[in-house]
Tab-separated table of C-alpha atoms and ligand atoms in Angstrom:
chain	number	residue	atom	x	y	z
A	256	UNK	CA	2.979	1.798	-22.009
A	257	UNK	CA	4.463	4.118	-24.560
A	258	UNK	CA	7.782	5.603	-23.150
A	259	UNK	CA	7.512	9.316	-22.391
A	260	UNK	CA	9.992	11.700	-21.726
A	261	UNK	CA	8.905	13.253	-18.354
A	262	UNK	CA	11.773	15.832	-17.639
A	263	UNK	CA	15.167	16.404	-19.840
A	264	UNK	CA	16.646	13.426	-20.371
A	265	UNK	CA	14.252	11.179	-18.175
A	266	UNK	CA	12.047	8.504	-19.610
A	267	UNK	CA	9.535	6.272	-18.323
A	268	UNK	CA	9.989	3.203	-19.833
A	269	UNK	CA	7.784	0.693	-17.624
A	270	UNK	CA	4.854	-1.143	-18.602
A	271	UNK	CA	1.053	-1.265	-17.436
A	272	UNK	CA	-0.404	-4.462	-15.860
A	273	UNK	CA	-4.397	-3.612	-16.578
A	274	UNK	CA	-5.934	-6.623	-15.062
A	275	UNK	CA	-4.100	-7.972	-12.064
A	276	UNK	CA	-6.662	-8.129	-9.732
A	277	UNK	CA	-4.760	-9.855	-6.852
A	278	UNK	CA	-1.865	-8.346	-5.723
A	279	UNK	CA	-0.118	-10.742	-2.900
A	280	UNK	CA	-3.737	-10.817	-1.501
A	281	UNK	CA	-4.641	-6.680	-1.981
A	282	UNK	CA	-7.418	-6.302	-4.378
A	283	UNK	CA	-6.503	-4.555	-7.304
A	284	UNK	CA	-9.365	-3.230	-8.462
A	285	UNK	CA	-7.739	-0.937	-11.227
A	286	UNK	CA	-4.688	-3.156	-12.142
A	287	UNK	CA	-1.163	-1.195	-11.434
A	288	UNK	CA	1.737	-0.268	-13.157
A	289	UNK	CA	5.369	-1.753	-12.809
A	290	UNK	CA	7.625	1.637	-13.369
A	291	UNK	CA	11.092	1.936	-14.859
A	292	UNK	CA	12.874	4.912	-15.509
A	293	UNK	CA	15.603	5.459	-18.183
A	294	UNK	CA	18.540	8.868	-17.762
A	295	UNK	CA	19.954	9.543	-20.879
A	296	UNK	CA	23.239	11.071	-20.263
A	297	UNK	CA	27.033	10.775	-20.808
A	298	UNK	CA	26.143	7.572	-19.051
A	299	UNK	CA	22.769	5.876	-19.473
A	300	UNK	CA	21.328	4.563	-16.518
A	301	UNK	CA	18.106	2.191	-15.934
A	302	UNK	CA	16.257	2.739	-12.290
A	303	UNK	CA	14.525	-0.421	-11.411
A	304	UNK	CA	12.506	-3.458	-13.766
A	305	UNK	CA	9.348	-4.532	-14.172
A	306	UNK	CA	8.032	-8.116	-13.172
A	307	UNK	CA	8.616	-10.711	-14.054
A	308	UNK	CA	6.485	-11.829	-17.152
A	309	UNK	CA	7.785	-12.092	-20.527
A	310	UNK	CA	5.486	-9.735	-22.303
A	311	UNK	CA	6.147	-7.484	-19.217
A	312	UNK	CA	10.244	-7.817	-19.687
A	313	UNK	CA	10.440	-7.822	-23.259
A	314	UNK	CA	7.979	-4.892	-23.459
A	315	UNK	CA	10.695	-2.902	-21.047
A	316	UNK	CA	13.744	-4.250	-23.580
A	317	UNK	CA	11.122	-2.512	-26.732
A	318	UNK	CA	10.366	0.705	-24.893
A	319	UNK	CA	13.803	1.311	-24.210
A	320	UNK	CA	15.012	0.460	-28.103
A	321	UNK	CA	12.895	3.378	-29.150
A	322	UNK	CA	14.775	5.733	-27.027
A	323	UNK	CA	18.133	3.973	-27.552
A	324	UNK	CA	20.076	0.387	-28.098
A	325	UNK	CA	18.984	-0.922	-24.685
A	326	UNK	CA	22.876	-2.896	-24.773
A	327	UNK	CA	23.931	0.934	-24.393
A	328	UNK	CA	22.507	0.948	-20.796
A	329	UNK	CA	25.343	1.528	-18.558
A	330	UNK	CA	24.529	1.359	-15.306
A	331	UNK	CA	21.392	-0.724	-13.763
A	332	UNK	CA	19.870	0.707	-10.565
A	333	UNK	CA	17.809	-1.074	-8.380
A	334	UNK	CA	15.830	0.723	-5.625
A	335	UNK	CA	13.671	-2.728	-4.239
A	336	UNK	CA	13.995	-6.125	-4.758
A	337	UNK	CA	10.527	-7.189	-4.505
A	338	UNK	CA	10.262	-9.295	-7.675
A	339	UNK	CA	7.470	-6.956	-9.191
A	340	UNK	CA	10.612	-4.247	-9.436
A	341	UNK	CA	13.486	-6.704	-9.993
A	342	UNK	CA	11.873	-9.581	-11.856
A	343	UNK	CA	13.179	-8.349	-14.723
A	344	UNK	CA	16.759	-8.114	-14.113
A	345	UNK	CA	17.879	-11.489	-15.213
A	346	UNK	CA	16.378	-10.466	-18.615
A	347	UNK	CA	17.617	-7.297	-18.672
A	348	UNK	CA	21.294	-7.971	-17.591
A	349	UNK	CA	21.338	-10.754	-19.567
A	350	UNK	CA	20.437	-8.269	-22.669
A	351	UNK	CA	22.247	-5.375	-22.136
A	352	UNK	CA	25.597	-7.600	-20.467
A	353	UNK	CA	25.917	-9.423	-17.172
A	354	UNK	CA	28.761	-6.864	-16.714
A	355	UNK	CA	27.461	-3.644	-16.309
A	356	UNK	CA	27.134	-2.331	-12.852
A	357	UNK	CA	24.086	-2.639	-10.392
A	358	UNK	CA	23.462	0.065	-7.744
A	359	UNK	CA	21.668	-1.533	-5.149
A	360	UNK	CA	21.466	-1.067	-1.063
A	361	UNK	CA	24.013	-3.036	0.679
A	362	UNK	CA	20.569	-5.360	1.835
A	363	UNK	CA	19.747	-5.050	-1.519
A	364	UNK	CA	22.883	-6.212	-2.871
A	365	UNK	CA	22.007	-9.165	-0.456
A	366	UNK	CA	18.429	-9.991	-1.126
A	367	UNK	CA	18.866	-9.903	-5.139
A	368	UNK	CA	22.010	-12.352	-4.514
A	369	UNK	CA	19.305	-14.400	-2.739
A	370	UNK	CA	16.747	-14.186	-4.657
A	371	UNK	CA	18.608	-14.610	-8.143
A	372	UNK	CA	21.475	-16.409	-7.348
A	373	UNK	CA	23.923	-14.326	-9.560
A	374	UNK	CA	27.265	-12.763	-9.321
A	375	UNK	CA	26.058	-9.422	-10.473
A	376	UNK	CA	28.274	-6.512	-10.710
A	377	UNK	CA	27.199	-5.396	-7.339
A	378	UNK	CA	27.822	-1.876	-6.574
A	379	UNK	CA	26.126	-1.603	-2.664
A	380	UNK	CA	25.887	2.280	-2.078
A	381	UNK	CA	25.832	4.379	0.807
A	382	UNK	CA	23.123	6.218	2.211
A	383	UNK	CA	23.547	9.728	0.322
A	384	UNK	CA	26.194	8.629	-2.055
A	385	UNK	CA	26.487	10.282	-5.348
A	386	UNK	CA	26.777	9.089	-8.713
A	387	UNK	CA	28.008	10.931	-11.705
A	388	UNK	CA	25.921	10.484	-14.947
A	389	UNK	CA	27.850	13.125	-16.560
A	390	UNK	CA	25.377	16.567	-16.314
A	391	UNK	CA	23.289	14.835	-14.275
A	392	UNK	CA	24.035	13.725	-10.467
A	393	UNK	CA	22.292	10.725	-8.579
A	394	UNK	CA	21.962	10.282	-5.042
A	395	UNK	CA	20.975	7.515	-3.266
A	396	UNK	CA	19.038	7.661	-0.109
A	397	UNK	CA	18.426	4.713	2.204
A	398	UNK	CA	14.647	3.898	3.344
A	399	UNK	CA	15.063	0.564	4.574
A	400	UNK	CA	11.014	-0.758	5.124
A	401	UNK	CA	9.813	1.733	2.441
A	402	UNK	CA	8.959	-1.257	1.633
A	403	UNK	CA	11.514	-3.935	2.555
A	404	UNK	CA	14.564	-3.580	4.651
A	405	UNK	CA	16.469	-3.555	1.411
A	406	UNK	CA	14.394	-0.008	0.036
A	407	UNK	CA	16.062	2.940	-1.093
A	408	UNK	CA	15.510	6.426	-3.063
A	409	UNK	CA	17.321	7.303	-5.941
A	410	UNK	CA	17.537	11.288	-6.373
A	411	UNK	CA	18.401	13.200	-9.644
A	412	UNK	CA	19.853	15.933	-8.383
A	413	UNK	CA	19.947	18.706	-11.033
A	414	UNK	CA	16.420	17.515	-12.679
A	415	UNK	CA	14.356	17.483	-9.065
A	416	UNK	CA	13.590	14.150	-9.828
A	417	UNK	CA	12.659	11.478	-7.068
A	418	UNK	CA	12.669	8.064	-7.973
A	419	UNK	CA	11.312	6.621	-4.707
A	420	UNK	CA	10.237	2.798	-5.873
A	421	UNK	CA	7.044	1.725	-3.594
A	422	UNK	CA	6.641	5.439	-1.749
A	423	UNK	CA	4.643	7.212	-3.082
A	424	UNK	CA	2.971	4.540	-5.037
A	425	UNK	CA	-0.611	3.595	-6.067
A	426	UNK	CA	-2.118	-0.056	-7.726
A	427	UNK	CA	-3.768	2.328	-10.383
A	428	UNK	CA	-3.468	1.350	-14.255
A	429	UNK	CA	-5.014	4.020	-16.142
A	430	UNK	CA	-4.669	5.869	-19.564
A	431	UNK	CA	-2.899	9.027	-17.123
A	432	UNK	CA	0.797	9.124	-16.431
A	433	UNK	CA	0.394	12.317	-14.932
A	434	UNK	CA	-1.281	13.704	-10.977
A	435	UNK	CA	-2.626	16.429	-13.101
A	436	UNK	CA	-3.778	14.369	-15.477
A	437	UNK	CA	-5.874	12.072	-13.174
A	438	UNK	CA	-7.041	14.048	-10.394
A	439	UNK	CA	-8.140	13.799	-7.219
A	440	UNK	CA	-9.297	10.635	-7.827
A	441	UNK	CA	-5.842	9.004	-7.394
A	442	UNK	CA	-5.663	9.711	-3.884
A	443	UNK	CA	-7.873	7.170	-2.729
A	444	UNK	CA	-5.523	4.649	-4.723
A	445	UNK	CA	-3.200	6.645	-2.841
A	446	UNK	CA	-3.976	6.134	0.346
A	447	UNK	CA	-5.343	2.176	-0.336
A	448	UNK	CA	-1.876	1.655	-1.303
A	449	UNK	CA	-0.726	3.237	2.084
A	450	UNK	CA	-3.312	1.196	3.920
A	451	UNK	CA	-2.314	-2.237	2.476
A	452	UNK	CA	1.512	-1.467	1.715
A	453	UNK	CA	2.802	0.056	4.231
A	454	UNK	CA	0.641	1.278	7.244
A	455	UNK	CA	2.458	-1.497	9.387
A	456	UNK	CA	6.073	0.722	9.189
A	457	UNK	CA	3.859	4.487	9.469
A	458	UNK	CA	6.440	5.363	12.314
A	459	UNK	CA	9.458	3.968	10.696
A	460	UNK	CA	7.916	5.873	7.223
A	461	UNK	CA	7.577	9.259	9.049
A	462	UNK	CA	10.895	9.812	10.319
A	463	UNK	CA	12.699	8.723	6.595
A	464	UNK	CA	10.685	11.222	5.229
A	465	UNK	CA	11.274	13.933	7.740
A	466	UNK	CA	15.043	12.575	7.069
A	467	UNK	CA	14.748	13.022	3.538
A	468	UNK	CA	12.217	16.536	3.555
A	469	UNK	CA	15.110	17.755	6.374
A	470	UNK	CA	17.740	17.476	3.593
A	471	UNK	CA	16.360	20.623	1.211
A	472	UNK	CA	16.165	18.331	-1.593
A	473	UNK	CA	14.381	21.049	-4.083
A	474	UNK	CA	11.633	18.129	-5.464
A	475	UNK	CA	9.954	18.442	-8.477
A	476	UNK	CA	8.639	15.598	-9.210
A	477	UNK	CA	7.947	12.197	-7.374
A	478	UNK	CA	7.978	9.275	-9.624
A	479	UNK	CA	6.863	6.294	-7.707
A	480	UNK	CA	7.389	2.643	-9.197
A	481	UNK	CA	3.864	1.937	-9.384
A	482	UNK	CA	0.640	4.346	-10.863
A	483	UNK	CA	1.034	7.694	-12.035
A	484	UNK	CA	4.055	10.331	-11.558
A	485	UNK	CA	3.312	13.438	-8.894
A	486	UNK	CA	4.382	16.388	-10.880
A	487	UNK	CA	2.163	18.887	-9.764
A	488	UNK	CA	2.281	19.302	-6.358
A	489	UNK	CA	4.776	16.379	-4.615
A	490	UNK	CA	4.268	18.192	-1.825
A	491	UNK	CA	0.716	17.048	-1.864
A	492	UNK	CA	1.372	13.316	-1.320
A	493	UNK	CA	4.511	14.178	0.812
A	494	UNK	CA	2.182	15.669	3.591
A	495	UNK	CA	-0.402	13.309	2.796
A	496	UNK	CA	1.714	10.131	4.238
A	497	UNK	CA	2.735	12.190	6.977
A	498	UNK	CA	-0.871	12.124	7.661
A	499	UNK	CA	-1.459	8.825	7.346
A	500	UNK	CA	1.735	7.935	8.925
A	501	UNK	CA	-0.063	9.502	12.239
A	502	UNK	CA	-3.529	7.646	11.416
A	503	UNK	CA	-4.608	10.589	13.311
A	504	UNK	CA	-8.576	9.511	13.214
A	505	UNK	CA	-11.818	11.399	11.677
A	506	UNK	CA	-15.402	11.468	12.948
A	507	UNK	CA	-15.457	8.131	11.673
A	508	UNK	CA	-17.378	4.838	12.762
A	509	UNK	CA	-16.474	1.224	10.721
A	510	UNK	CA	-19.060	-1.813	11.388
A	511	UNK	CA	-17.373	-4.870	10.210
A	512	UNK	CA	-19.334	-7.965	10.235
A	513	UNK	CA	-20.504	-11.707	8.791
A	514	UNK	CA	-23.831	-13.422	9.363
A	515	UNK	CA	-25.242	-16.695	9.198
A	516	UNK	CA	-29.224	-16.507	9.177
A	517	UNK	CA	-29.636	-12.154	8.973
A	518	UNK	CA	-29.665	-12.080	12.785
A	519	UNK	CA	-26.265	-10.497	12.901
A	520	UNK	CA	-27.221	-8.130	9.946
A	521	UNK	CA	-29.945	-6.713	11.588
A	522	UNK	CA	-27.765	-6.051	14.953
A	523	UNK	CA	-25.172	-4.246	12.788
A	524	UNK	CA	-27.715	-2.219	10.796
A	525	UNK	CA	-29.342	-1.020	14.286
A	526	UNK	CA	-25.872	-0.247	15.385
A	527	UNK	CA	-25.204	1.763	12.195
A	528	UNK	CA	-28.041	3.614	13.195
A	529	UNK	CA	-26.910	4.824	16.498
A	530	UNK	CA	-24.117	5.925	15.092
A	531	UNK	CA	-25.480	7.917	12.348
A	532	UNK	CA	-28.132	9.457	15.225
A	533	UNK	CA	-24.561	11.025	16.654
A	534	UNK	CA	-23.834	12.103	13.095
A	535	UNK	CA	-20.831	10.155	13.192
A	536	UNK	CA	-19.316	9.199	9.534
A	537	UNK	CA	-20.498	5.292	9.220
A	538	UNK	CA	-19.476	2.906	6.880
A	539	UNK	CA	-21.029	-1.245	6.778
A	540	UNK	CA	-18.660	-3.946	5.351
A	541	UNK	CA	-19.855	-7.394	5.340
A	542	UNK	CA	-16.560	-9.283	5.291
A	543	UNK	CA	-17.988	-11.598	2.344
A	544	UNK	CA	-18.635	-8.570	0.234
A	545	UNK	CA	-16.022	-6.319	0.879
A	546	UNK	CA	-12.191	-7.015	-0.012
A	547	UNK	CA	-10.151	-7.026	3.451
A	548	UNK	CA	-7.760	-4.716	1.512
A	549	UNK	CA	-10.732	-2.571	1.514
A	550	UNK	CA	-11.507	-2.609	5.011
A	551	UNK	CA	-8.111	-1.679	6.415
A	552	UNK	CA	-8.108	1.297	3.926
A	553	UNK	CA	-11.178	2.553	5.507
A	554	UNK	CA	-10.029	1.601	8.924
A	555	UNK	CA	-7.050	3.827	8.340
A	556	UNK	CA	-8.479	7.120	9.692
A	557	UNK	CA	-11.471	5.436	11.620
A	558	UNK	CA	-11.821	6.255	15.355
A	559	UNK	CA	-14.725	3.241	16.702
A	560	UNK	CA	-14.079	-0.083	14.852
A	561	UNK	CA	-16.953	-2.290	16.013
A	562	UNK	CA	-17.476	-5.645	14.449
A	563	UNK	CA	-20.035	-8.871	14.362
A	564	UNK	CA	-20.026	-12.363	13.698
A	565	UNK	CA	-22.844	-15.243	14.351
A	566	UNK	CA	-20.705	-18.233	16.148
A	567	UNK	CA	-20.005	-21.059	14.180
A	568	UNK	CA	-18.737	-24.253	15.586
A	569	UNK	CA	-17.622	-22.048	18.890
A	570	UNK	CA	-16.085	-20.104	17.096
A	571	UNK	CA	-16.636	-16.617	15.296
A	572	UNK	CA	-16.675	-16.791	11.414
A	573	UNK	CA	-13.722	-17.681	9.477
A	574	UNK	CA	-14.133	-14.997	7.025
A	575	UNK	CA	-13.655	-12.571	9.970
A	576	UNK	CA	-10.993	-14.116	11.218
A	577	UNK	CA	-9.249	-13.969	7.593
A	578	UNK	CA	-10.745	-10.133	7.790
A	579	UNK	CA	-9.081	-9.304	11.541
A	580	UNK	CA	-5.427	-11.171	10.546
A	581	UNK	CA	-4.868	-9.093	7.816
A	582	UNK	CA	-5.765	-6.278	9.483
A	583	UNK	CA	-3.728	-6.707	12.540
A	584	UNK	CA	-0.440	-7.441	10.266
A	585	UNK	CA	-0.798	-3.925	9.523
A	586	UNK	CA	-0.990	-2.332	12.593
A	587	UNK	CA	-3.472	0.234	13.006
A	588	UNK	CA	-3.869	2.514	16.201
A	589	UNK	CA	-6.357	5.156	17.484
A	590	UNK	CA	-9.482	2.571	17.886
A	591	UNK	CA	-12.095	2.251	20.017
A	592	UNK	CA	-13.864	-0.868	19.878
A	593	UNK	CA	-17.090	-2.997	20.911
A	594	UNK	CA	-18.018	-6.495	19.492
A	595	UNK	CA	-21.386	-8.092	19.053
A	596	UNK	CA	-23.136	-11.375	17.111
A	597	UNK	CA	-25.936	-13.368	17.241
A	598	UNK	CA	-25.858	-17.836	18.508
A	599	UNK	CA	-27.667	-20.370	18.739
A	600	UNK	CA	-26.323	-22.531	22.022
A	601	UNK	CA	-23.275	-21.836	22.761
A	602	UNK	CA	-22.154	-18.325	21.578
A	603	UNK	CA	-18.271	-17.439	21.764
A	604	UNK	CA	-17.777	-14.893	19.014
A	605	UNK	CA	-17.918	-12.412	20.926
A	606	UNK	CA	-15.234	-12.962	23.270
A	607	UNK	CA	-13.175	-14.460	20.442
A	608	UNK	CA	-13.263	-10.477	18.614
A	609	UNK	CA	-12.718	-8.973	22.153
A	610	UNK	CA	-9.406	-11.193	22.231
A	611	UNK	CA	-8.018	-9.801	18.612
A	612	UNK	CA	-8.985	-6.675	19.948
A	613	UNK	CA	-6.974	-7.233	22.806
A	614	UNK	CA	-4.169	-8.137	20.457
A	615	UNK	CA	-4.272	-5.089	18.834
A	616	UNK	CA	-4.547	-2.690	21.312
A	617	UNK	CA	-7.809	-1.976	20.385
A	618	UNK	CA	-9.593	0.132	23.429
A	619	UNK	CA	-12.600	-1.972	24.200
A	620	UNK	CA	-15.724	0.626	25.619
A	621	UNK	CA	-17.927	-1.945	25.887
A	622	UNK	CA	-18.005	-5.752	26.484
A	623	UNK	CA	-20.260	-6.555	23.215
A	624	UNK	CA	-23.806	-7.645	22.492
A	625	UNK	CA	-24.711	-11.073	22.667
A	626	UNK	CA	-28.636	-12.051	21.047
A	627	UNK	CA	-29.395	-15.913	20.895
A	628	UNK	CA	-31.019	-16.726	17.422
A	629	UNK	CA	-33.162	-14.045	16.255
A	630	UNK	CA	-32.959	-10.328	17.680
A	631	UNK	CA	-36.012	-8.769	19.172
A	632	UNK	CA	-37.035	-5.587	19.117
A	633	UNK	CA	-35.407	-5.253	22.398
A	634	UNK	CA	-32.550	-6.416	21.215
A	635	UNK	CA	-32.394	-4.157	18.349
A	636	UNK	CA	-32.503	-1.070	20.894
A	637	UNK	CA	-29.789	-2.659	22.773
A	638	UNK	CA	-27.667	-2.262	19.369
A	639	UNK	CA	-28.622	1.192	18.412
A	640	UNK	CA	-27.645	2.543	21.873
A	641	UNK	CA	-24.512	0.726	21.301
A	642	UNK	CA	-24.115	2.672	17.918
A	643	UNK	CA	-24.916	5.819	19.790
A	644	UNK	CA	-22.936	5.446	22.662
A	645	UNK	CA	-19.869	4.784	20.269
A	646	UNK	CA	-20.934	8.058	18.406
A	647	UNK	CA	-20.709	9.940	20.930
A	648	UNK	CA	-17.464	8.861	22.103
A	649	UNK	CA	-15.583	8.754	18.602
A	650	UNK	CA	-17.582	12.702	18.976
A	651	UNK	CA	-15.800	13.526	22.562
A	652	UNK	CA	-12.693	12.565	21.326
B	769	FEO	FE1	6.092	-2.787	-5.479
B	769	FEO	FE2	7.484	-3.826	-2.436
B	769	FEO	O1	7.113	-3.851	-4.281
């Protein structure tokens, strides 16, 4: 990624990863971007790394020698030590002198001991300490689970600039650096990211942010660690995660499912079909076809969550059970839910998916649909009045 000056003084300087496609099990369907940021000023100061990879590192080290002689870099700051932010470091310190000074968190200054094993020159900072690059002013802001208990801001005070690592941030690789540049488009990254990232700490998330909104900081521009930089309207995303933050729900229906033999397909398409009858907003994953990282994205603002599985060995499908645990790692609230699946003898999936539901606090509105092998027409109508019974409720509500 070619290094670009995005305000006085302030460079991005990380590099694009085009074709991860797995990130810690989140499909990354348009790769992401590892972010670094170089301030040019009396001082010259490096916020954050890139992971680790040796193209990745030494691409940082080259973007930064066409700005300046990276072993002029006085100061390192790291916001996150998640290795796709600090991976780098070793290379980096080792280049530009295992002596310089690196801002971290006090948990950060503890979690990059452990992770590297290195007597860094740790400087742990306090929540809204300030750091003198010369004309320009850092502060550093403490947002401990934004993403790890070790997170924190870094503010440029004089320049508007918020460097706020995974906040913000989107798995998007494109030719754009720039909100304005990509468009609306970016907030479904957006708000995937959100989903997968960091929906588990939405309560923790809205109350740093109301910390941080509540302290007048004039923002002009967000520059998240990963995807593109929010110059154009900050507020935009700002409000956005408060949003999320709430999950507050839409008119929104999600049918989730697996099947063995079709029977369970055809139950979830006449479902889908009472729901649409209420005019409800209906989406169909089958778990073998759509990424779980997927699913919890669109579960994020869904009101009925109603899912199916054949049983298999007494049990429902694995594939939904790899579906459901990644989904209920990440918390989500506001649901309604109903279960149904097709069996041959014995037929447990159904109470199996009324259990997670259970476990997630899931309200349950109807004890499920059970159909032994094949369902008939009967059946069917059974399904769609199920669909249109949870229209109308995600409707009352
Ligand atoms: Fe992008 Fe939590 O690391």
């Amino acid at each position: 990624m070619k290094p670009v000056e995005i305000a006085k003084g302030i460079y991005s300087v990380g590099v694009r990863d085009w074709n991860i496609r797995d990130f810690h099990g989140y499909a990354t369907d348009q790769g992401t971007t590892y972010n670094a940021f170089l301030i040019v000023d009396e001082k010259v100061a490096l916020i954050d790394t890139v992971k680790n990879k040796k193209q990745f590192t030494q691409q940082l080290i080259d973007n930064i020698a066409t700005i300046i002689d990276p072993k002029k870099i006085d100061i390192v700051i790291s916001n996150h030590t998640e290795m796709d932010h600090s991976g780098g470091l070793p290379h980096v310190m080792h280049y530009i002198g295992e002596d310089k000074p690196l801002y971290c968190s006090k948990m950060g200054k503890k979690n990059l001991a452990k992770h590297f094993s290195r007597e860094w020159n740790f400087h742990a900072v306090n929540n809204g300490e300030e750091l003198s690059l010369g004309e320009k002013t850092l502060v550093f802001l403490e947002t401990r689970m934004i993403h790890w208990p070790d997170s924190m801001f870094t503010f440029a005070k004089e320049d508007g600039v918020l460097f706020s690592s995974d906040g913000f941030g989107q798995h998007y690789a494109g030719y754009e650096l720039f909100d304005d540049e990509v468009g609306d488009k970016i907030m479904y990254q957006a708000k995937n990211y959100f989903a997968n990232i960091l929906m588990l700490y939405a309560p923790r998330i809205k109350k740093l942010i109301k910390g941080v909104v509540d302290l007048g900081l004039e923002i002009k521009m967000i520059c998240p660690d990963h995807g593109i930089i929010w110059r154009k309207d900050p507020a935009k995303i700002i409000n956005a995660y408060n949003a999320w933050c709430d999950q507050t729900p839409k008119r929104k229906a999600l049918v989730v499912y697996d099947t063995m033999w079709e029977s369970t397909e055809k139950m979830a398409e006449a479902i889908v079909d009472g729901l649409i009858e209420e005019n409800v907003i209906t989406k169909l994953m089958h778990v073998r076809s759509c990424h779980r990282s997927d699913v919890i994205t669109e579960m994020l603002d869904t009101r009925a969550v109603i899912m199916g599985s054949p049983t298999l060995n007494n049990q429902m499908f694995p594939s939904l059970m790899d579906t459901i645990t990644y989904i209920k790692g990440l918390k989500p609230i506001n649901k309604i839910a109903a279960a149904f699946g097709s069996y041959g003898w014995s037929g447990e999936a159904v109470k199996y998916i009324n259990k997670e539901f259970e476990a997630m606090k899931f309200e349950i509105v109807d004890p499920g649909i059970r159909v032994q092998y094949v369902p008939t027409p009967d059946d069917l109508k059974n399904c769609f009045q199920l669909g249109a019974k949870m229209g109308k409720l995600v409707n009352e509500s």
